[in-house]
CSV table of C-alpha atoms in Angstrom, one decimal:
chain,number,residue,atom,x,y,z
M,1,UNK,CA,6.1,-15.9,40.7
M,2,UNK,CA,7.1,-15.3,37.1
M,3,UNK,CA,4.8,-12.3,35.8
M,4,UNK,CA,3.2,-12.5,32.3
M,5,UNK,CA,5.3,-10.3,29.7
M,6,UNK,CA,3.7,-7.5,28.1
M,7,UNK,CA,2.6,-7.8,24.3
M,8,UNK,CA,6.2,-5.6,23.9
M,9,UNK,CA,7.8,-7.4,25.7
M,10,UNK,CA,7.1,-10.8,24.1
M,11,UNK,CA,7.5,-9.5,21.1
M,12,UNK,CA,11.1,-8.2,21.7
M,13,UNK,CA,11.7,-11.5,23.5
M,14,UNK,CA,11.0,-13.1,20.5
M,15,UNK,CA,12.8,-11.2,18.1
M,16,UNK,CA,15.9,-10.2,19.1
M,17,UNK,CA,17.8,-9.8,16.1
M,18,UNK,CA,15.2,-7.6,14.4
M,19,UNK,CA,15.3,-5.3,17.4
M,20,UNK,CA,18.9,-5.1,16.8
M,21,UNK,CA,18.8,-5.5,13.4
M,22,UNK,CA,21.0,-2.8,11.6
M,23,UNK,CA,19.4,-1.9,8.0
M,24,UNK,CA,22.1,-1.6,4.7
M,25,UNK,CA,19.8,0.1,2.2
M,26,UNK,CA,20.3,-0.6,-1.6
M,27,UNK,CA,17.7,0.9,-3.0
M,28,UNK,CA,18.6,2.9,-6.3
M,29,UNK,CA,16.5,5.5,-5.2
M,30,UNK,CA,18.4,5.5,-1.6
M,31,UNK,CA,19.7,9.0,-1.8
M,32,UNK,CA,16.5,10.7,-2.4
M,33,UNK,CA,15.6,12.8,0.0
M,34,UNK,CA,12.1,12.0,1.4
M,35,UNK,CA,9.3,13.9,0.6
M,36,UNK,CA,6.6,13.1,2.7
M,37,UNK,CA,8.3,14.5,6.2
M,38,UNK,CA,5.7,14.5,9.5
M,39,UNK,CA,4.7,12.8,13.0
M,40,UNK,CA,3.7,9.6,11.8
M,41,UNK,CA,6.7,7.2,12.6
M,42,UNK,CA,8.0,4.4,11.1
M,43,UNK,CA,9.0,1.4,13.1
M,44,UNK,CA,12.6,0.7,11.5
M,45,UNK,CA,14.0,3.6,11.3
M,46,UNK,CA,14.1,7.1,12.5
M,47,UNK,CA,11.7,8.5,9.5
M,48,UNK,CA,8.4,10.0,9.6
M,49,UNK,CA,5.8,10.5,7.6
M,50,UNK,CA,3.4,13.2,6.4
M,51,UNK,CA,2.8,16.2,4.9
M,52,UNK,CA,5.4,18.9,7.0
M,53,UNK,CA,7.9,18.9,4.7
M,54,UNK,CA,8.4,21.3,2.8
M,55,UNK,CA,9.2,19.8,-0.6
M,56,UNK,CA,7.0,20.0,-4.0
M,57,UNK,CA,5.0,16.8,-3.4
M,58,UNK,CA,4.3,17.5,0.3
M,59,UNK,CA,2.9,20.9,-0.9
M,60,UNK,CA,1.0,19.4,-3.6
M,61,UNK,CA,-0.7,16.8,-1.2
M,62,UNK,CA,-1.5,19.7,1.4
M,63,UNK,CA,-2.9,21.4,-1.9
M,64,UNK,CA,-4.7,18.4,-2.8
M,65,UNK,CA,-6.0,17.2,0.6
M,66,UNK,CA,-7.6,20.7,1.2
M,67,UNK,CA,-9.1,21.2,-2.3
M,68,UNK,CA,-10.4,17.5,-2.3
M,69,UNK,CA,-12.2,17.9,1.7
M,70,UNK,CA,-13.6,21.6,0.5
M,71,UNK,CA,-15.1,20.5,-2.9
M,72,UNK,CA,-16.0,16.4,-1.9
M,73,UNK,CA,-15.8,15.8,1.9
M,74,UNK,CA,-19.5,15.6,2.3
M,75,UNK,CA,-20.3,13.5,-0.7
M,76,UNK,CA,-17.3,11.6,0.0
M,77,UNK,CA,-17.3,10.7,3.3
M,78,UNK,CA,-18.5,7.0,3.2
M,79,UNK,CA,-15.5,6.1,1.2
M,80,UNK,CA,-13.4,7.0,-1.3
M,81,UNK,CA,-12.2,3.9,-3.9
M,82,UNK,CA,-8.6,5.7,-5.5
M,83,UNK,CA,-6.3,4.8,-7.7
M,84,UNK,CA,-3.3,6.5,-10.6
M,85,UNK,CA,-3.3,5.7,-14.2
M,86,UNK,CA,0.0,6.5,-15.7
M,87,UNK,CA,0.5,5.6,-18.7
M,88,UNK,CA,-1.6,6.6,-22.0
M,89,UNK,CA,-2.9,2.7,-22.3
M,90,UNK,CA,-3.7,2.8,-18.2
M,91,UNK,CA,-5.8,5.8,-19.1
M,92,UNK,CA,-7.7,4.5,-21.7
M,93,UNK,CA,-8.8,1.4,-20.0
M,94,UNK,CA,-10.7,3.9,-17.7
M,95,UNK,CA,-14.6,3.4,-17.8
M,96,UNK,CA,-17.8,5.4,-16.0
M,97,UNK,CA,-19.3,2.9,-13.2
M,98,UNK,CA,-22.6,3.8,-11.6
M,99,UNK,CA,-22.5,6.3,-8.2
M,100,UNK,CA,-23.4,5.4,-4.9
M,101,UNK,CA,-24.3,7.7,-1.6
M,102,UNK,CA,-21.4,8.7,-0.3
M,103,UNK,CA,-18.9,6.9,-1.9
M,104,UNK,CA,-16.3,8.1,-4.5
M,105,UNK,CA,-13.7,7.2,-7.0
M,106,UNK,CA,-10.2,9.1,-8.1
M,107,UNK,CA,-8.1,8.6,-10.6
M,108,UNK,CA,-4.8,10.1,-10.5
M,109,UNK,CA,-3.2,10.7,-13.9
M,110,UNK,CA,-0.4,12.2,-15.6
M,111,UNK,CA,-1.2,16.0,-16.1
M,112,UNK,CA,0.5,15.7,-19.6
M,113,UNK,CA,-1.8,11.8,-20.0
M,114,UNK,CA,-5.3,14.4,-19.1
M,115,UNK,CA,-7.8,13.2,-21.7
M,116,UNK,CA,-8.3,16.3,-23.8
M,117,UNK,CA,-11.8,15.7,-24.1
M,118,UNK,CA,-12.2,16.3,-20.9
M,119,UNK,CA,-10.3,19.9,-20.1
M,120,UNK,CA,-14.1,21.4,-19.3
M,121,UNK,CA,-14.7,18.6,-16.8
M,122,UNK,CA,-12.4,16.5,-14.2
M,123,UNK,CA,-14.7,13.6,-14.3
M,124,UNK,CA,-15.0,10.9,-16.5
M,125,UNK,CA,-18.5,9.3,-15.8
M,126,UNK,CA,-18.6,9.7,-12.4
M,127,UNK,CA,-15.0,9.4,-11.8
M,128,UNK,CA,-12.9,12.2,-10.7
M,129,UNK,CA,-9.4,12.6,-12.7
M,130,UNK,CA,-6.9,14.4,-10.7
M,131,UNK,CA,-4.1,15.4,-12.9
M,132,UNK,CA,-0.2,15.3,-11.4
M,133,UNK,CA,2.2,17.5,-12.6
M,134,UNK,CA,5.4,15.2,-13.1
M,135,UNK,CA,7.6,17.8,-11.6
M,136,UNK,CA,6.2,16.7,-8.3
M,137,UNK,CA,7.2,13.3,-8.4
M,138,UNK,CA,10.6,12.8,-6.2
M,139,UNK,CA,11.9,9.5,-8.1
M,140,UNK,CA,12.8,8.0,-11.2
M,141,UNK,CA,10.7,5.1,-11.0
M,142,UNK,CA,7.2,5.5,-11.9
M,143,UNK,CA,6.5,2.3,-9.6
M,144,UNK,CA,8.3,4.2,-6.4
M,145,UNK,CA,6.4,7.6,-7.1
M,146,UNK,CA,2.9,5.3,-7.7
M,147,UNK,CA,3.6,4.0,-3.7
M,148,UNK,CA,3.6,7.5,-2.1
M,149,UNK,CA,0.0,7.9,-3.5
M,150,UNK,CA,-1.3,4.1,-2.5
M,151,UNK,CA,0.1,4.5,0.9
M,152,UNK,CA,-0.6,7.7,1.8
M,153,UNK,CA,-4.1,8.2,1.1
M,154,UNK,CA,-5.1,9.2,4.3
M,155,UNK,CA,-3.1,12.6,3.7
M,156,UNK,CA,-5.0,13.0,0.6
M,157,UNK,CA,-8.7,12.0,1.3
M,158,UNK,CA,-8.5,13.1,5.5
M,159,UNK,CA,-12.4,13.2,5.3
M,160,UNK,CA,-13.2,9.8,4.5
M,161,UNK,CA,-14.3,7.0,6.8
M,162,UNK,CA,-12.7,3.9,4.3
M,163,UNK,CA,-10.0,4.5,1.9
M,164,UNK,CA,-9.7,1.6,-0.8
M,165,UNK,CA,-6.9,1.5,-2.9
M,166,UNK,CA,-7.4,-0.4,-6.1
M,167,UNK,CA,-4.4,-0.9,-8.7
M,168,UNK,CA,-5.7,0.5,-12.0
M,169,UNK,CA,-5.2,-3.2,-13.7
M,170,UNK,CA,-8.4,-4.1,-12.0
M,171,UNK,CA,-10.3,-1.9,-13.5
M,172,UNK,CA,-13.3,-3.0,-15.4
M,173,UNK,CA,-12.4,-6.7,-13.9
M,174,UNK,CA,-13.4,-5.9,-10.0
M,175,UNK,CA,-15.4,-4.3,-8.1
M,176,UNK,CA,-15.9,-3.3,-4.3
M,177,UNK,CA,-18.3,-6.2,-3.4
M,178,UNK,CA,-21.5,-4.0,-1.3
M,179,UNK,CA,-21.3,-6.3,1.6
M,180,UNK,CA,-17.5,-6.2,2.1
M,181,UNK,CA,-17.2,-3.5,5.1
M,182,UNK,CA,-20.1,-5.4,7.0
M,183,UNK,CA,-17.8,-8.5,6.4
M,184,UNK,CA,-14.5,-7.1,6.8
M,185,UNK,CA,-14.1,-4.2,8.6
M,186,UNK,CA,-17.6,-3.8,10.8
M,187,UNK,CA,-16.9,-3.9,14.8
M,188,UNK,CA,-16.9,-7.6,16.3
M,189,UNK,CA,-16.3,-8.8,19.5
M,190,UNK,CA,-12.7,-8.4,19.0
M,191,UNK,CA,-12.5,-4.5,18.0
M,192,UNK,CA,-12.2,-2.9,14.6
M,193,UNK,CA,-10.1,-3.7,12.0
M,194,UNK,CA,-8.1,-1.4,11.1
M,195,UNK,CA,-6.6,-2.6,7.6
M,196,UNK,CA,-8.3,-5.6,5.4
M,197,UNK,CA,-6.4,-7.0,2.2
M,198,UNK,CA,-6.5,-10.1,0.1
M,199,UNK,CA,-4.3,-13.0,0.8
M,200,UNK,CA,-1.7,-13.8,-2.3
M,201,UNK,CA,-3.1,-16.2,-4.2
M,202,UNK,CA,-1.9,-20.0,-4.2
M,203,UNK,CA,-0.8,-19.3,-8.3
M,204,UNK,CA,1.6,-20.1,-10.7
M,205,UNK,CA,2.1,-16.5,-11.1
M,206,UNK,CA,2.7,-16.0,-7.4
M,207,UNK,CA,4.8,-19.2,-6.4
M,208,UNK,CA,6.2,-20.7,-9.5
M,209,UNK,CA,4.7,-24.1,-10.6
M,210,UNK,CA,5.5,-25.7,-6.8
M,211,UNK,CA,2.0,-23.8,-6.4
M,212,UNK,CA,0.3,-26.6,-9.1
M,213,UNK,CA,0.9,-29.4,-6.2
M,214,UNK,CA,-1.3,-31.2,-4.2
M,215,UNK,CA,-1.8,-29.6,-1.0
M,216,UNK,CA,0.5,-26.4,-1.8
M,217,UNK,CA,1.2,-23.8,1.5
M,218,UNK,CA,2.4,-20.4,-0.2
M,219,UNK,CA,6.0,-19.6,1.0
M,220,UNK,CA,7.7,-16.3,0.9
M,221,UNK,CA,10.9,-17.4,-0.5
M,222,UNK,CA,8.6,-19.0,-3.4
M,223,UNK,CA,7.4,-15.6,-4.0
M,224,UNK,CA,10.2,-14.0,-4.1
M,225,UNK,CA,12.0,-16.5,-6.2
M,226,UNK,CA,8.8,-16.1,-9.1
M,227,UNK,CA,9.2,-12.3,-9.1
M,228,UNK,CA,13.0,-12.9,-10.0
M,229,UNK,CA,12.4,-15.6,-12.5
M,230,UNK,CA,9.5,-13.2,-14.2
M,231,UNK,CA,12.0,-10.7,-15.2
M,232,UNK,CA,12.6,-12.7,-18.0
M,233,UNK,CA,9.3,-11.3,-19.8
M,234,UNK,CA,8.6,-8.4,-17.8
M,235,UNK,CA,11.9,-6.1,-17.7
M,236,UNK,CA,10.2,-3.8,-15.8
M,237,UNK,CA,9.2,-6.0,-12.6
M,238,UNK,CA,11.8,-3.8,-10.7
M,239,UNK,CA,14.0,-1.2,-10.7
M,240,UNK,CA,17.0,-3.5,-9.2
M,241,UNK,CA,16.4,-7.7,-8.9
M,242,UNK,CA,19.7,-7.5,-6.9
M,243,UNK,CA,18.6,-5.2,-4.3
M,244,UNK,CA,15.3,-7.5,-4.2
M,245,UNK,CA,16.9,-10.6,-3.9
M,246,UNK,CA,19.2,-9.4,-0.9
M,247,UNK,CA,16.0,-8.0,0.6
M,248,UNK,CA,14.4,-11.3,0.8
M,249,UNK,CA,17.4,-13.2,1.9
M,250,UNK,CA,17.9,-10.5,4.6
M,251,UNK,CA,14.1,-10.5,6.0
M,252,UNK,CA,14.7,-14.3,5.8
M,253,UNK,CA,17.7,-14.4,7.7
M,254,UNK,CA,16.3,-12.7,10.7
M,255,UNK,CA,15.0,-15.0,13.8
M,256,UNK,CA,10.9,-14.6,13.1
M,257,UNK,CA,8.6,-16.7,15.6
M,258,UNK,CA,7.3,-19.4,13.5
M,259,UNK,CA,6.3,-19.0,9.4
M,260,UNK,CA,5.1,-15.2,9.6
M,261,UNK,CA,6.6,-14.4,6.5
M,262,UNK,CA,4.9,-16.7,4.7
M,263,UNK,CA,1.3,-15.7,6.6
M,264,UNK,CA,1.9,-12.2,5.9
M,265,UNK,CA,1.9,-12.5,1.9
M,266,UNK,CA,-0.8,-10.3,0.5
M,267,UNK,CA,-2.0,-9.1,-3.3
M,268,UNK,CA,-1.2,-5.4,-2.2
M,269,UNK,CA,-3.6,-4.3,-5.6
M,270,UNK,CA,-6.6,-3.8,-3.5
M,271,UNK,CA,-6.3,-2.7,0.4
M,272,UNK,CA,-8.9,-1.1,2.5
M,273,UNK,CA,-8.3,1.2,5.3
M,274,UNK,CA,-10.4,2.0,8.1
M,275,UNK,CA,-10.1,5.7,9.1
M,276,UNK,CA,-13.4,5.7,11.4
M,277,UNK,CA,-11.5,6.0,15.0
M,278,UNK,CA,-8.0,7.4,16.1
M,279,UNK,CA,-6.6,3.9,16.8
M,280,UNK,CA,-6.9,2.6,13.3
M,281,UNK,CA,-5.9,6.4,12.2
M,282,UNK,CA,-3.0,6.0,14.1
M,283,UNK,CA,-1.9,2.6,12.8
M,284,UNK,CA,-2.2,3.0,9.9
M,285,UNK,CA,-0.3,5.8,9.7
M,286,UNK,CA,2.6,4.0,11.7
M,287,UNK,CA,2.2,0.9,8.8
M,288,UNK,CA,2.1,3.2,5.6
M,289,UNK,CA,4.9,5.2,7.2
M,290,UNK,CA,7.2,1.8,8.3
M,291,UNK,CA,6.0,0.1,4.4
M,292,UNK,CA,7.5,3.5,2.4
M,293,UNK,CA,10.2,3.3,4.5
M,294,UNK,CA,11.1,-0.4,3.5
M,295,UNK,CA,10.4,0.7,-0.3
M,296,UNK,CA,12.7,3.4,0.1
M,297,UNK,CA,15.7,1.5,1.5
M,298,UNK,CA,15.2,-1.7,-0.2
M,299,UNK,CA,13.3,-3.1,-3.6
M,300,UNK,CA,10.0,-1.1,-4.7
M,301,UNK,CA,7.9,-4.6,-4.3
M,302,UNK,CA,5.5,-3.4,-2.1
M,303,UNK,CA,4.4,-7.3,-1.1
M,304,UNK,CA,7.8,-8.3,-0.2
M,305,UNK,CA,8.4,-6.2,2.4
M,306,UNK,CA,4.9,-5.8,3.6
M,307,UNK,CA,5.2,-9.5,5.6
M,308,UNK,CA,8.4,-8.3,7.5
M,309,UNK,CA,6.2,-4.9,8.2
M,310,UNK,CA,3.5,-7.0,10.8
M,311,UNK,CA,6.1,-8.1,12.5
M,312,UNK,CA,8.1,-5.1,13.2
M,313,UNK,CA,4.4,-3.6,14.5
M,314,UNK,CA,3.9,-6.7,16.4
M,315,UNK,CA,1.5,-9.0,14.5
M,316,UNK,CA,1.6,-12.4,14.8
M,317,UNK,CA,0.2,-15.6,14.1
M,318,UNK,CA,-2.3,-15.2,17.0
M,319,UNK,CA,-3.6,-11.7,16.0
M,320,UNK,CA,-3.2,-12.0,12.4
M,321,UNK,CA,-5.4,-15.3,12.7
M,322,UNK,CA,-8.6,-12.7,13.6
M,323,UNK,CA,-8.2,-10.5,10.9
């Protein structure tokens, strides 16, 4: 009798080439040495992630995480909403919202970008401004050193049972609907969720105009083909559209069960992690750790590598169906 294979085992049945898959990193940013070194592992490499190291942004996290739990992890403790604001125009789109039990928002901003009328205060309204020295920060690109904060806010905010991460372009446009932990990340029948995020739009300014037809699925290599074709008016979409376009042909070129890369396409400007048990804790560790490791060998997109990430952690269509 043929015995059922394990989860691990199906999935490396499955996948064989990704198990064997050897990575060629062309990242810009390759050579810099990693600065968040600790247990959390990544799943395609041999990296791991947290706050050991002993480098200037690993100490300034340990600094930060300490100061943050002493001075806010009782009024904070619900969940903490954060974000980083660099850039003088970023800052000044910043606006006071109203305070709710329990539940915080940061702002990280340049130490140099502080508002000066606020050097007797770290608030603005009743949200907290962290400034960041720039000596800190381990890379060139602004958009690489913005990642280590938005994936690793669990070093920074260890007291808090929901971390949101909201990209600072939302601000004043969105906010954290009050049902959307009952909705998204409550217990059910089928455990907790441990990470909720909203699905990538079927847009023009997602998939190129194929997205304007009748009866439209989003596709990754649509995705990846409109953030190529945008650099046209935005320069700045990445730091190297040749290392982005052979990530995407290599993720694509790998045997993945069914259309998971396409399933897996997310708007990574708002993500919610549950901290509230040491499974999800442990997860999402492992995914923030195995996502910074993709940025840091390949383009700093955060969505295009973040489909290829479920399935090196072993998400597929059936589980990723019940998030």
């Amino acid at each position: 009798m043929q015995m059922p294979l394990s989860p691990e085992d199906e999935l490396a049945a499955l996948m064989p080439r990704i198990v064997n898959h050897t990575r060629q990193c062309t990242s810009p940013e390759r050579n810099v040495t990693w600065p968040l070194v600790g247990e959390a592992p990544s799943v395609t490499s041999r990296l791991h992630c947290g706050t050991l190291s002993e480098t200037p942004l690993s100490d300034y996290f340990s600094y930060l995480a300490t100061s943050l739990s002493e001075e806010y992890g009782k009024e904070c403790e619900g969940w903490v909403r954060f974000g980083v604001a660099w850039g003088q125009k970023y800052v000044e789109r910043l606006r006071p919202f109203r305070r709710q039990p329990h539940k915080c928002t940061f702002m990280f901003v340049l130490q140099e970008e502080y508002p000066k009328k606020h050097n007797d205060t770290n608030s603005f309204g009743f949200e907290t401004l962290i400034p960041i020295p720039r000596h800190v920060l381990p890379f060139q690109s602004m958009r690489r050193n913005v990642k280590l904060f938005k994936l690793h806010g669990h070093e920074l905010f260890p007291f808090a049972k929901y971390i949101v991460w909201q990209d600072v372009k939302l601000k004043g446009k969105f906010f954290v609907p009050t049902n959307y932990y009952a909705r998204f990340l409550e217990p059910t029948k089928l455990g907790s969720p441990c990470l909720a995020a909203v699905g990538l739009p079927p847009h023009g300014s997602s998939f190129g105009s194929r997205s304007m037809l009748e009866g439209y699925r989003p596709r990754y290599q649509d995705h990846c083909d409109t953030v190529v074709n945008s650099i046209v008016a935005r320069p700045n979409v990445t730091d190297s559209v040749d290392t982005l376009m052979e990530q995407c042909k290599t993720y694509q070129s790998l045997d993945l069960p069914g259309a998971e890369l396409d399933r897996g396409l997310i708007d990574s400007a708002f993500i919610v992690w549950n901290q509230r048990n040491k499974r999800c804790r442990d997860f999402n560790a492992k995914l923030a750790c195995t996502w910074s490791d993709e940025i840091q060998c390949y383009s700093d997109r955060d969505q295009i590598s973040f489909p290829y990430i479920l399935q090196r952690l072993g998400l597929r269509e059936s589980s990723l169906s019940k998030w």
